[in-house]
Amino acid sequence: MSREERIEMLKKEFGAVNTYNRPTYCNECGGVMVFKGLGEYHCENCGFIDFDDYGKVREYVEKHTGANAAEAAKATGVSQKAIRDMLKEGKLEIAQNSALFLRCEICGGAIRSGRFCPKCESAYHKDLEEMARKSRHRDDTFGYSTERRKGEDGSKRFTREQ
């Protein structure tokens, strides 16, 4: 497989992963930007500070409490879709006193961040765990194998020859 084919394969595989426009090179000196946390990047050469999309929105919302997604998008240049994705990923949260809210994807209840309300999230993960248990532990299996055990139960597999 050629390098180009591998790159295309990785683009398809990680296409759904949102990178939020992370800065890699410094706009001032061209140095490498190092991640410092919470969407903040520092140049290792000159110390210039830059932010990815998450850092820009987070900083704006901290300074302008109660700002909505449209205001944040207009001020930061980050798309409203990216801001909605950050809300669904739990990176951002809708203010407590806001009239706006998200809907739980299962029951439709009002939530402030994420995809599910706490009740549905718990039930969803319990269902996933139960399905995993059922697929792993069937009556006719032993351990990870799909074959039945051979021989007598409790007998030794190997014996010393004397």
CSV table of N, CA, C and O in Angstrom, one decimal, residues 29-148:
chain,number,residue,atom,x,y,z
A,29,CYS,N,6.5,33.1,14.0
A,29,CYS,CA,7.8,32.7,13.6
A,29,CYS,C,7.9,31.4,12.9
A,29,CYS,O,9.0,31.1,12.4
A,30,GLY,N,6.8,30.7,12.7
A,30,GLY,CA,6.8,29.4,12.0
A,30,GLY,C,7.2,28.2,12.9
A,30,GLY,O,7.4,27.1,12.4
A,31,GLY,N,7.4,28.4,14.2
A,31,GLY,CA,7.8,27.4,15.1
A,31,GLY,C,6.6,26.4,15.3
A,31,GLY,O,5.5,26.6,14.9
A,32,VAL,N,6.9,25.3,16.0
A,32,VAL,CA,5.9,24.3,16.3
A,32,VAL,C,5.1,24.7,17.5
A,32,VAL,O,5.6,25.2,18.5
A,33,MET,N,3.7,24.6,17.4
A,33,MET,CA,2.8,24.9,18.5
A,33,MET,C,2.7,23.7,19.4
A,33,MET,O,2.4,22.6,18.9
A,34,VAL,N,2.8,23.9,20.7
A,34,VAL,CA,2.7,22.8,21.7
A,34,VAL,C,1.4,23.0,22.4
A,34,VAL,O,1.1,24.1,22.9
A,35,PHE,N,0.6,21.9,22.6
A,35,PHE,CA,-0.7,21.9,23.3
A,35,PHE,C,-0.4,22.1,24.8
A,35,PHE,O,0.4,21.3,25.4
A,36,LYS,N,-1.1,23.0,25.4
A,36,LYS,CA,-1.0,23.3,26.8
A,36,LYS,C,-2.2,23.0,27.6
A,36,LYS,O,-2.2,23.0,28.8
A,37,GLY,N,-3.3,22.6,26.9
A,37,GLY,CA,-4.6,22.3,27.6
A,37,GLY,C,-5.7,23.3,27.3
A,37,GLY,O,-5.4,24.5,27.1
A,38,LEU,N,-6.9,22.8,27.4
A,38,LEU,CA,-8.1,23.6,27.2
A,38,LEU,C,-8.1,24.5,25.9
A,38,LEU,O,-8.5,25.6,25.9
A,39,GLY,N,-7.6,23.9,24.9
A,39,GLY,CA,-7.6,24.5,23.6
A,39,GLY,C,-6.5,25.5,23.4
A,39,GLY,O,-6.6,26.3,22.4
A,40,GLU,N,-5.6,25.6,24.2
A,40,GLU,CA,-4.5,26.6,24.2
A,40,GLU,C,-3.2,26.0,23.7
A,40,GLU,O,-2.8,24.9,24.1
A,41,TYR,N,-2.5,26.7,22.8
A,41,TYR,CA,-1.3,26.2,22.2
A,41,TYR,C,-0.2,27.3,22.3
A,41,TYR,O,-0.5,28.5,22.1
A,42,HIS,N,1.0,26.9,22.7
A,42,HIS,CA,2.1,27.9,22.8
A,42,HIS,C,3.2,27.5,21.8
A,42,HIS,O,3.5,26.4,21.6
A,43,CYS,N,3.8,28.6,21.1
A,43,CYS,CA,4.9,28.3,20.2
A,43,CYS,C,6.2,28.0,21.1
A,43,CYS,O,6.5,28.7,22.0
A,44,GLU,N,6.9,26.9,20.7
A,44,GLU,CA,8.0,26.5,21.4
A,44,GLU,C,9.2,27.4,21.2
A,44,GLU,O,10.2,27.4,22.0
A,45,ASN,N,9.2,28.3,20.2
A,45,ASN,CA,10.3,29.2,19.9
A,45,ASN,C,10.1,30.6,20.5
A,45,ASN,O,10.9,31.1,21.3
A,46,CYS,N,9.0,31.2,20.1
A,46,CYS,CA,8.7,32.6,20.5
A,46,CYS,C,7.7,32.8,21.7
A,46,CYS,O,7.6,33.9,22.2
A,47,GLY,N,7.0,31.7,22.0
A,47,GLY,CA,6.0,31.8,23.1
A,47,GLY,C,4.7,32.4,22.7
A,47,GLY,O,3.8,32.6,23.5
A,48,PHE,N,4.4,32.6,21.4
A,48,PHE,CA,3.2,33.1,20.9
A,48,PHE,C,2.0,32.1,21.3
A,48,PHE,O,2.2,30.9,21.3
A,49,ILE,N,0.9,32.6,21.7
A,49,ILE,CA,-0.2,31.8,22.2
A,49,ILE,C,-1.3,31.9,21.2
A,49,ILE,O,-1.7,33.0,20.7
A,50,ASP,N,-1.8,30.7,20.8
A,50,ASP,CA,-2.9,30.6,19.8
A,50,ASP,C,-3.9,29.6,20.4
A,50,ASP,O,-3.6,28.8,21.3
A,51,PHE,N,-5.1,29.5,19.8
A,51,PHE,CA,-6.2,28.7,20.3
A,51,PHE,C,-6.8,27.9,19.1
A,51,PHE,O,-6.9,28.4,18.0
A,52,ASP,N,-7.2,26.6,19.4
A,52,ASP,CA,-8.0,25.9,18.4
A,52,ASP,C,-9.5,26.4,18.6
A,52,ASP,O,-9.8,27.3,19.4
A,53,ASP,N,-10.4,25.8,17.8
A,53,ASP,CA,-11.8,26.3,17.8
A,53,ASP,C,-12.4,26.2,19.2
A,53,ASP,O,-13.1,27.1,19.6
A,54,TYR,N,-12.1,25.1,19.9
A,54,TYR,CA,-12.7,24.9,21.2
A,54,TYR,C,-12.1,26.0,22.2
A,54,TYR,O,-12.9,26.6,22.9
A,55,GLY,N,-10.9,26.3,22.1
A,55,GLY,CA,-10.3,27.3,23.0
A,55,GLY,C,-10.9,28.7,22.7
A,55,GLY,O,-11.1,29.5,23.6
A,56,LYS,N,-11.1,29.0,21.4
A,56,LYS,CA,-11.7,30.3,21.0
A,56,LYS,C,-13.1,30.4,21.6
A,56,LYS,O,-13.4,31.5,22.2
A,57,VAL,N,-13.9,29.4,21.4
A,57,VAL,CA,-15.3,29.5,21.9
A,57,VAL,C,-15.3,29.5,23.4
A,57,VAL,O,-16.0,30.3,24.1
A,58,ARG,N,-14.5,28.7,24.1
A,58,ARG,CA,-14.4,28.6,25.5
A,58,ARG,C,-14.0,30.0,26.1
A,58,ARG,O,-14.7,30.5,27.0
A,59,GLU,N,-13.0,30.6,25.5
A,59,GLU,CA,-12.6,31.9,26.0
A,59,GLU,C,-13.7,33.0,25.8
A,59,GLU,O,-13.9,33.8,26.7
A,60,TYR,N,-14.3,32.9,24.7
A,60,TYR,CA,-15.4,33.9,24.4
A,60,TYR,C,-16.6,33.7,25.4
A,60,TYR,O,-17.1,34.7,25.9
A,61,VAL,N,-17.0,32.5,25.6
A,61,VAL,CA,-18.1,32.2,26.5
A,61,VAL,C,-17.7,32.6,28.0
A,61,VAL,O,-18.6,33.1,28.7
A,62,GLU,N,-16.5,32.4,28.4
A,62,GLU,CA,-16.1,32.8,29.7
A,62,GLU,C,-16.2,34.3,29.9
A,62,GLU,O,-16.5,34.8,31.0
A,63,LYS,N,-15.8,35.1,28.9
A,63,LYS,CA,-15.8,36.5,29.0
A,63,LYS,C,-17.2,37.1,28.8
A,63,LYS,O,-17.5,38.2,29.3
A,64,HIS,N,-18.0,36.4,28.0
A,64,HIS,CA,-19.4,36.9,27.7
A,64,HIS,C,-20.4,35.9,28.2
A,64,HIS,O,-21.0,35.1,27.4
A,65,THR,N,-20.6,35.8,29.5
A,65,THR,CA,-21.5,34.9,30.1
A,65,THR,C,-22.9,35.0,29.5
A,65,THR,O,-23.4,36.1,29.4
A,66,GLY,N,-23.5,33.8,29.2
A,66,GLY,CA,-24.8,33.8,28.6
A,66,GLY,C,-24.9,34.0,27.1
A,66,GLY,O,-26.0,34.1,26.5
A,67,ALA,N,-23.7,34.1,26.4
A,67,ALA,CA,-23.7,34.2,25.0
A,67,ALA,C,-24.3,33.0,24.3
A,67,ALA,O,-24.1,31.9,24.8
A,68,ASN,N,-25.1,33.1,23.2
A,68,ASN,CA,-25.6,32.0,22.6
A,68,ASN,C,-24.6,31.5,21.5
A,68,ASN,O,-23.6,32.2,21.2
A,69,ALA,N,-25.0,30.4,20.8
A,69,ALA,CA,-24.1,29.8,19.8
A,69,ALA,C,-23.9,30.8,18.6
A,69,ALA,O,-22.8,30.9,18.1
A,70,ALA,N,-24.9,31.5,18.2
A,70,ALA,CA,-24.8,32.4,17.1
A,70,ALA,C,-23.9,33.6,17.4
A,70,ALA,O,-23.0,33.9,16.5
A,71,GLU,N,-24.0,34.1,18.6
A,71,GLU,CA,-23.0,35.2,19.0
A,71,GLU,C,-21.6,34.7,19.0
A,71,GLU,O,-20.7,35.3,18.5
A,72,ALA,N,-21.4,33.5,19.6
A,72,ALA,CA,-20.1,32.9,19.7
A,72,ALA,C,-19.5,32.6,18.4
A,72,ALA,O,-18.3,32.9,18.1
A,73,ALA,N,-20.3,32.1,17.5
A,73,ALA,CA,-19.9,31.8,16.1
A,73,ALA,C,-19.5,33.1,15.4
A,73,ALA,O,-18.4,33.1,14.7
A,74,LYS,N,-20.3,34.1,15.5
A,74,LYS,CA,-19.9,35.4,14.8
A,74,LYS,C,-18.7,36.0,15.3
A,74,LYS,O,-17.8,36.5,14.6
A,75,ALA,N,-18.5,35.9,16.7
A,75,ALA,CA,-17.3,36.6,17.3
A,75,ALA,C,-16.0,35.8,17.1
A,75,ALA,O,-14.9,36.4,16.9
A,76,THR,N,-16.1,34.5,17.0
A,76,THR,CA,-14.9,33.7,17.0
A,76,THR,C,-14.6,33.1,15.6
A,76,THR,O,-13.4,32.7,15.4
A,77,GLY,N,-15.6,33.1,14.7
A,77,GLY,CA,-15.3,32.5,13.4
A,77,GLY,C,-15.5,31.0,13.4
A,77,GLY,O,-15.2,30.4,12.3
A,78,VAL,N,-15.9,30.4,14.5
A,78,VAL,CA,-16.1,29.0,14.5
A,78,VAL,C,-17.6,28.7,14.1
A,78,VAL,O,-18.5,29.4,14.5
A,79,SER,N,-17.8,27.7,13.3
A,79,SER,CA,-19.1,27.4,12.8
A,79,SER,C,-20.1,27.0,13.9
A,79,SER,O,-19.6,26.4,14.9
A,80,GLN,N,-21.4,27.3,13.7
A,80,GLN,CA,-22.4,26.9,14.7
A,80,GLN,C,-22.5,25.3,14.8
A,80,GLN,O,-22.7,24.8,15.9
A,81,LYS,N,-22.2,24.6,13.7
A,81,LYS,CA,-22.2,23.2,13.7
A,81,LYS,C,-21.1,22.7,14.7
A,81,LYS,O,-21.3,21.8,15.5
A,82,ALA,N,-19.9,23.3,14.6
A,82,ALA,CA,-18.8,22.9,15.5
A,82,ALA,C,-19.2,23.1,16.9
A,82,ALA,O,-18.9,22.3,17.8
A,83,ILE,N,-19.8,24.2,17.2
A,83,ILE,CA,-20.3,24.6,18.6
A,83,ILE,C,-21.3,23.6,19.1
A,83,ILE,O,-21.2,23.1,20.2
A,84,ARG,N,-22.2,23.2,18.2
A,84,ARG,CA,-23.2,22.1,18.6
A,84,ARG,C,-22.5,20.8,18.8
A,84,ARG,O,-22.9,20.1,19.8
A,85,ASP,N,-21.5,20.5,18.0
A,85,ASP,CA,-20.7,19.2,18.3
A,85,ASP,C,-20.1,19.3,19.6
A,85,ASP,O,-20.0,18.3,20.3
A,86,MET,N,-19.5,20.5,20.0
A,86,MET,CA,-18.9,20.6,21.3
A,86,MET,C,-19.9,20.4,22.4
A,86,MET,O,-19.5,19.8,23.5
A,87,LEU,N,-21.1,20.9,22.2
A,87,LEU,CA,-22.1,20.7,23.2
A,87,LEU,C,-22.5,19.2,23.4
A,87,LEU,O,-22.6,18.7,24.5
A,88,LYS,N,-22.6,18.5,22.2
A,88,LYS,CA,-23.0,17.1,22.2
A,88,LYS,C,-21.9,16.3,22.8
A,88,LYS,O,-22.1,15.2,23.4
A,89,GLU,N,-20.6,16.7,22.6
A,89,GLU,CA,-19.5,16.0,23.2
A,89,GLU,C,-19.3,16.3,24.7
A,89,GLU,O,-18.5,15.6,25.3
A,90,GLY,N,-20.0,17.2,25.2
A,90,GLY,CA,-19.9,17.6,26.6
A,90,GLY,C,-18.7,18.5,26.9
A,90,GLY,O,-18.4,18.8,28.1
A,91,LYS,N,-18.1,19.1,25.9
A,91,LYS,CA,-17.0,20.1,26.1
A,91,LYS,C,-17.6,21.4,26.5
A,91,LYS,O,-16.9,22.1,27.2
A,92,LEU,N,-18.8,21.8,26.1
A,92,LEU,CA,-19.4,23.0,26.5
A,92,LEU,C,-20.7,22.7,27.1
A,92,LEU,O,-21.3,21.6,26.9
A,93,GLU,N,-21.3,23.6,27.9
A,93,GLU,CA,-22.6,23.4,28.6
A,93,GLU,C,-23.4,24.6,28.4
A,93,GLU,O,-22.9,25.8,28.5
A,94,ILE,N,-24.7,24.4,28.2
A,94,ILE,CA,-25.6,25.6,28.1
A,94,ILE,C,-25.8,26.1,29.5
A,94,ILE,O,-26.0,25.4,30.5
A,95,ALA,N,-25.9,27.5,29.6
A,95,ALA,CA,-26.0,28.1,30.9
A,95,ALA,C,-27.3,27.7,31.7
A,95,ALA,O,-28.3,27.4,31.0
A,96,GLN,N,-27.2,27.7,33.0
A,96,GLN,CA,-28.3,27.2,33.8
A,96,GLN,C,-29.6,28.0,33.6
A,96,GLN,O,-30.6,27.5,33.6
A,97,ASN,N,-29.5,29.3,33.5
A,97,ASN,CA,-30.6,30.2,33.4
A,97,ASN,C,-31.1,30.4,31.9
A,97,ASN,O,-32.0,31.2,31.7
A,98,SER,N,-30.5,29.7,31.0
A,98,SER,CA,-30.8,29.9,29.6
A,98,SER,C,-32.2,29.3,29.2
A,98,SER,O,-32.6,28.2,29.8
A,99,ALA,N,-32.9,29.9,28.3
A,99,ALA,CA,-34.1,29.4,27.8
A,99,ALA,C,-33.9,28.3,26.7
A,99,ALA,O,-34.8,27.5,26.4
A,100,LEU,N,-32.7,28.2,26.2
A,100,LEU,CA,-32.3,27.2,25.2
A,100,LEU,C,-31.9,26.0,25.9
A,100,LEU,O,-31.3,26.0,27.0
A,101,PHE,N,-32.0,24.8,25.2
A,101,PHE,CA,-31.6,23.6,25.7
A,101,PHE,C,-31.4,22.6,24.6
A,101,PHE,O,-31.9,22.8,23.5
A,102,LEU,N,-30.8,21.5,24.8
A,102,LEU,CA,-30.7,20.3,23.9
A,102,LEU,C,-31.7,19.3,24.3
A,102,LEU,O,-32.3,19.3,25.4
A,103,ARG,N,-32.0,18.4,23.4
A,103,ARG,CA,-32.9,17.3,23.6
A,103,ARG,C,-32.2,16.0,23.8
A,103,ARG,O,-31.3,15.7,23.0
A,104,CYS,N,-32.6,15.2,24.7
A,104,CYS,CA,-32.0,13.8,24.9
A,104,CYS,C,-32.4,13.0,23.6
A,104,CYS,O,-33.5,13.1,23.1
A,105,GLU,N,-31.4,12.3,23.0
A,105,GLU,CA,-31.7,11.6,21.8
A,105,GLU,C,-32.6,10.4,22.0
A,105,GLU,O,-33.0,9.8,21.0
A,106,ILE,N,-32.8,10.0,23.3
A,106,ILE,CA,-33.7,8.8,23.5
A,106,ILE,C,-35.1,9.2,23.9
A,106,ILE,O,-36.0,8.9,23.3
A,107,CYS,N,-35.2,10.0,25.0
A,107,CYS,CA,-36.5,10.3,25.6
A,107,CYS,C,-37.0,11.7,25.2
A,107,CYS,O,-38.1,12.0,25.3
A,108,GLY,N,-36.1,12.6,24.6
A,108,GLY,CA,-36.5,13.9,24.2
A,108,GLY,C,-36.5,14.9,25.3
A,108,GLY,O,-36.9,16.1,25.1
A,109,GLY,N,-36.1,14.6,26.5
A,109,GLY,CA,-36.0,15.5,27.6
A,109,GLY,C,-35.0,16.6,27.5
A,109,GLY,O,-34.1,16.5,26.7
A,110,ALA,N,-35.2,17.7,28.2
A,110,ALA,CA,-34.2,18.8,28.1
A,110,ALA,C,-32.9,18.5,28.8
A,110,ALA,O,-32.9,18.0,29.9
A,111,ILE,N,-31.8,18.8,28.1
A,111,ILE,CA,-30.5,18.6,28.7
A,111,ILE,C,-29.6,19.8,28.4
A,111,ILE,O,-29.9,20.6,27.5
A,112,ARG,N,-28.5,20.0,29.2
A,112,ARG,CA,-27.7,21.2,29.0
A,112,ARG,C,-26.4,20.8,28.2
A,112,ARG,O,-25.8,21.7,27.6
A,113,SER,N,-26.0,19.6,28.1
A,113,SER,CA,-24.9,19.2,27.3
A,113,SER,C,-24.9,17.6,27.1
A,113,SER,O,-25.6,16.9,27.8
A,114,GLY,N,-24.2,17.1,26.2
A,114,GLY,CA,-24.1,15.7,25.9
A,114,GLY,C,-25.2,15.3,24.9
A,114,GLY,O,-25.9,16.1,24.3
A,115,ARG,N,-25.4,14.0,24.8
A,115,ARG,CA,-26.4,13.4,23.9
A,115,ARG,C,-27.6,12.9,24.6
A,115,ARG,O,-28.7,12.8,24.1
A,116,PHE,N,-27.4,12.4,25.9
A,116,PHE,CA,-28.5,11.8,26.6
A,116,PHE,C,-28.7,12.4,28.0
A,116,PHE,O,-27.7,13.0,28.6
A,117,CYS,N,-29.9,12.3,28.5
A,117,CYS,CA,-30.1,12.7,29.9
A,117,CYS,C,-29.5,11.7,30.8
A,117,CYS,O,-29.2,10.5,30.4
A,118,PRO,N,-29.2,12.0,32.1
A,118,PRO,CA,-28.5,11.0,33.0
A,118,PRO,C,-29.3,9.7,33.1
A,118,PRO,O,-28.6,8.6,33.1
A,119,LYS,N,-30.6,9.7,33.1
A,119,LYS,CA,-31.4,8.4,33.2
A,119,LYS,C,-31.2,7.6,32.0
A,119,LYS,O,-30.9,6.4,32.1
A,120,CYS,N,-31.3,8.2,30.8
A,120,CYS,CA,-31.2,7.4,29.6
A,120,CYS,C,-29.7,7.0,29.3
A,120,CYS,O,-29.5,5.9,28.8
A,121,GLU,N,-28.8,7.8,29.7
A,121,GLU,CA,-27.4,7.4,29.5
A,121,GLU,C,-27.0,6.2,30.4
A,121,GLU,O,-26.4,5.3,29.9
A,122,SER,N,-27.5,6.1,31.6
A,122,SER,CA,-27.3,5.0,32.4
A,122,SER,C,-28.0,3.7,31.8
A,122,SER,O,-27.3,2.7,31.7
A,123,ALA,N,-29.2,3.9,31.4
A,123,ALA,CA,-29.9,2.7,30.8
A,123,ALA,C,-29.2,2.3,29.5
A,123,ALA,O,-29.1,1.1,29.2
A,124,TYR,N,-28.7,3.2,28.7
A,124,TYR,CA,-28.1,3.0,27.4
A,124,TYR,C,-26.8,2.1,27.7
A,124,TYR,O,-26.6,1.1,27.0
A,125,HIS,N,-26.0,2.5,28.7
A,125,HIS,CA,-24.7,1.8,28.9
A,125,HIS,C,-25.0,0.5,29.6
A,125,HIS,O,-24.3,-0.5,29.3
A,126,LYS,N,-26.1,0.4,30.4
A,126,LYS,CA,-26.4,-1.0,30.9
A,126,LYS,C,-26.8,-1.9,29.8
A,126,LYS,O,-26.5,-3.1,29.8
A,127,ASP,N,-27.6,-1.4,28.8
A,127,ASP,CA,-28.0,-2.2,27.7
A,127,ASP,C,-26.8,-2.7,26.9
A,127,ASP,O,-26.7,-3.9,26.5
A,128,LEU,N,-25.8,-1.8,26.7
A,128,LEU,CA,-24.6,-2.2,25.9
A,128,LEU,C,-23.8,-3.2,26.7
A,128,LEU,O,-23.3,-4.2,26.1
A,129,GLU,N,-23.7,-3.1,28.0
A,129,GLU,CA,-23.0,-4.1,28.8
A,129,GLU,C,-23.7,-5.4,28.8
A,129,GLU,O,-23.0,-6.4,28.7
A,130,GLU,N,-25.0,-5.4,28.9
A,130,GLU,CA,-25.8,-6.6,28.8
A,130,GLU,C,-25.6,-7.3,27.5
A,130,GLU,O,-25.4,-8.6,27.4
A,131,MET,N,-25.7,-6.6,26.4
A,131,MET,CA,-25.5,-7.2,25.1
A,131,MET,C,-24.1,-7.8,25.0
A,131,MET,O,-23.9,-8.9,24.4
A,132,ALA,N,-23.1,-7.1,25.5
A,132,ALA,CA,-21.7,-7.6,25.4
A,132,ALA,C,-21.6,-8.9,26.2
A,132,ALA,O,-20.9,-9.9,25.8
A,133,ARG,N,-22.2,-8.9,27.4
A,133,ARG,CA,-22.2,-10.2,28.2
A,133,ARG,C,-22.9,-11.3,27.5
A,133,ARG,O,-22.4,-12.4,27.5
A,134,LYS,N,-24.0,-11.1,26.9
A,134,LYS,CA,-24.7,-12.1,26.3
A,134,LYS,C,-24.0,-12.7,25.1
A,134,LYS,O,-24.0,-13.9,24.8
A,135,SER,N,-23.3,-11.8,24.3
A,135,SER,CA,-22.6,-12.3,23.2
A,135,SER,C,-21.3,-13.0,23.6
A,135,SER,O,-20.9,-13.9,22.8
A,136,ARG,N,-20.8,-12.7,24.7
A,136,ARG,CA,-19.6,-13.4,25.2
A,136,ARG,C,-19.9,-14.7,25.9
A,136,ARG,O,-19.2,-15.7,25.8
A,137,HIS,N,-20.9,-14.8,26.7
A,137,HIS,CA,-21.2,-15.9,27.5
A,137,HIS,C,-22.5,-16.6,27.1
A,137,HIS,O,-23.6,-16.3,27.5
A,138,ARG,N,-22.3,-17.6,26.2
A,138,ARG,CA,-23.4,-18.4,25.8
A,138,ARG,C,-23.3,-19.8,26.5
A,138,ARG,O,-22.3,-20.2,27.0
A,139,ASP,N,-24.4,-20.5,26.5
A,139,ASP,CA,-24.5,-21.8,27.2
A,139,ASP,C,-23.5,-22.8,26.6
A,139,ASP,O,-23.0,-23.7,27.3
A,140,ASP,N,-23.3,-22.7,25.3
A,140,ASP,CA,-22.5,-23.7,24.6
A,140,ASP,C,-21.0,-23.3,24.5
A,140,ASP,O,-20.3,-23.9,23.7
A,141,THR,N,-20.6,-22.3,25.2
A,141,THR,CA,-19.2,-21.9,25.0
A,141,THR,C,-18.4,-22.0,26.3
A,141,THR,O,-19.0,-22.1,27.4
A,142,PHE,N,-17.1,-22.0,26.2
A,142,PHE,CA,-16.3,-22.0,27.4
A,142,PHE,C,-15.2,-21.0,27.2
A,142,PHE,O,-14.4,-21.1,26.2
A,143,GLY,N,-15.1,-20.0,28.0
A,143,GLY,CA,-14.1,-18.9,27.9
A,143,GLY,C,-14.4,-18.1,26.6
A,143,GLY,O,-15.5,-17.7,26.3
A,144,TYR,N,-13.3,-18.0,25.9
A,144,TYR,CA,-13.4,-17.2,24.6
A,144,TYR,C,-13.6,-18.1,23.4
A,144,TYR,O,-13.9,-17.6,22.3
A,145,SER,N,-13.5,-19.4,23.6
A,145,SER,CA,-13.7,-20.4,22.5
A,145,SER,C,-15.2,-20.6,22.2
A,145,SER,O,-16.0,-20.5,23.1
A,146,THR,N,-15.4,-21.0,21.0
A,146,THR,CA,-16.8,-21.3,20.6
A,146,THR,C,-17.0,-22.9,20.7
A,146,THR,O,-18.1,-23.3,20.3
A,147,GLU,N,-15.9,-23.6,21.0
A,147,GLU,CA,-16.0,-25.1,21.0
A,147,GLU,C,-16.3,-25.5,22.4
A,147,GLU,O,-16.0,-24.9,23.4
A,148,ARG,N,-17.0,-26.7,22.5
A,148,ARG,CA,-17.2,-27.3,23.8
A,148,ARG,C,-15.9,-28.0,24.3
A,148,ARG,O,-15.1,-28.4,23.5
